[in-house]
Short mmCIF file of C-alpha atoms in Angstrom, two decimals:
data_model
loop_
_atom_site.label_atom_id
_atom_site.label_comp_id
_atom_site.label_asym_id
_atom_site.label_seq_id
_atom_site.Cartn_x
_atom_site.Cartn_y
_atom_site.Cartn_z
CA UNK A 973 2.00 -14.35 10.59
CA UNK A 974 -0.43 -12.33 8.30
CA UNK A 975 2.34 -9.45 8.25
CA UNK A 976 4.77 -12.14 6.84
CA UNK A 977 2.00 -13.66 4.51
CA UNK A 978 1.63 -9.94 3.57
CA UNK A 979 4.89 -9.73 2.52
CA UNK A 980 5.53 -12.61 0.94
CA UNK A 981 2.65 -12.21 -1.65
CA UNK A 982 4.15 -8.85 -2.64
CA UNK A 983 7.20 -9.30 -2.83
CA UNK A 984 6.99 -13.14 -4.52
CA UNK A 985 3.40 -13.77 -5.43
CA UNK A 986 1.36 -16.44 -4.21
CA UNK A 987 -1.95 -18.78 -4.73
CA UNK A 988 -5.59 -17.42 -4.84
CA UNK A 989 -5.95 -19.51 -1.55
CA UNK A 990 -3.24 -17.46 -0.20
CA UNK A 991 -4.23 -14.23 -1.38
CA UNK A 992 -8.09 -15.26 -0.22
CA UNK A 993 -6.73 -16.08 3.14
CA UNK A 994 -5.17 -12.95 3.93
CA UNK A 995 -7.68 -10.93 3.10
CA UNK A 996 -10.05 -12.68 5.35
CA UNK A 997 -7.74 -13.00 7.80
CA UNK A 998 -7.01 -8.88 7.74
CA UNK A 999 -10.65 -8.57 8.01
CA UNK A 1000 -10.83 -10.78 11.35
CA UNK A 1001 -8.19 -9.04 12.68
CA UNK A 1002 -10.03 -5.34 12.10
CA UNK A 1003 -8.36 -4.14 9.03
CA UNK A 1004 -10.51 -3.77 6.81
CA UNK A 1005 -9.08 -0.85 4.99
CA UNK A 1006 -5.82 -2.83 4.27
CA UNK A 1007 -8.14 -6.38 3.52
CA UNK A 1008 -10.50 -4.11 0.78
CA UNK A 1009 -6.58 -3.02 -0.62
CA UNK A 1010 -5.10 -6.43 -1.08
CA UNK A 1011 -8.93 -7.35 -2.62
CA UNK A 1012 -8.64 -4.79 -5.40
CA UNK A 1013 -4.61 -5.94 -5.92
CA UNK A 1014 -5.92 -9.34 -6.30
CA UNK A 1015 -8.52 -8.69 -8.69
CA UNK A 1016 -6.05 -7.18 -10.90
CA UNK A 1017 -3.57 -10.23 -10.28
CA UNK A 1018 -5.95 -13.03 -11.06
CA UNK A 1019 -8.80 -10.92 -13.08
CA UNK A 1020 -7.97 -13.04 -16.33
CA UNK A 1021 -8.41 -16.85 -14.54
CA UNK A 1022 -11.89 -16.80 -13.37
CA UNK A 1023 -10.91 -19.87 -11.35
CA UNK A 1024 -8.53 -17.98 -9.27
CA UNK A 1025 -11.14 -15.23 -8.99
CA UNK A 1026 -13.59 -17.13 -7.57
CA UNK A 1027 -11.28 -18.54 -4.23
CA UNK A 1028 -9.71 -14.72 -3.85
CA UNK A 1029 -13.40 -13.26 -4.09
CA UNK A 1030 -14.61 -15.95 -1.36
CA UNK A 1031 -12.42 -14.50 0.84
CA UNK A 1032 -13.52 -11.61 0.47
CA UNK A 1033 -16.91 -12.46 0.74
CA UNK A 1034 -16.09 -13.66 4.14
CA UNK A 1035 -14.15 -10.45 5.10
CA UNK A 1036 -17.35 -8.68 4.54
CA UNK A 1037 -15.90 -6.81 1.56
CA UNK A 1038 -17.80 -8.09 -1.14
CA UNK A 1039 -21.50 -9.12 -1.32
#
């Protein structure tokens, strides 16, 4: 499921709740290294709506990436 999600973002694009969700869910599942990737592609992706920014930083707040 996250390999799919994975996938589908990069190849199509997605939400902020999407993008926060996988990275989250990458971090539950141990990979951080990929989750702290997919964080700094989403800051570039949604770096200009400060909405968006906020949901893709809470998740990676709760990966443990971000303080």
């Amino acid at each position: 499921m996250v390999d799919g999600l994975s996938a589908r973002l990069a190849n199509e694009g997605g939400t902020a709740e999407e993008w926060s969700r996988l990275i989250s869910s990458l971090a539950m599942l141990g990979e951080t290294d990929r989750a702290t990737a997919i964080w700094k592609e989403a800051q570039v992706i949604f770096g200009a709506t400060p909405e968006a920014m906020a949901i893709v930083r809470d998740g990676a707040v709760k990966a443990g990436i971000v303080k």
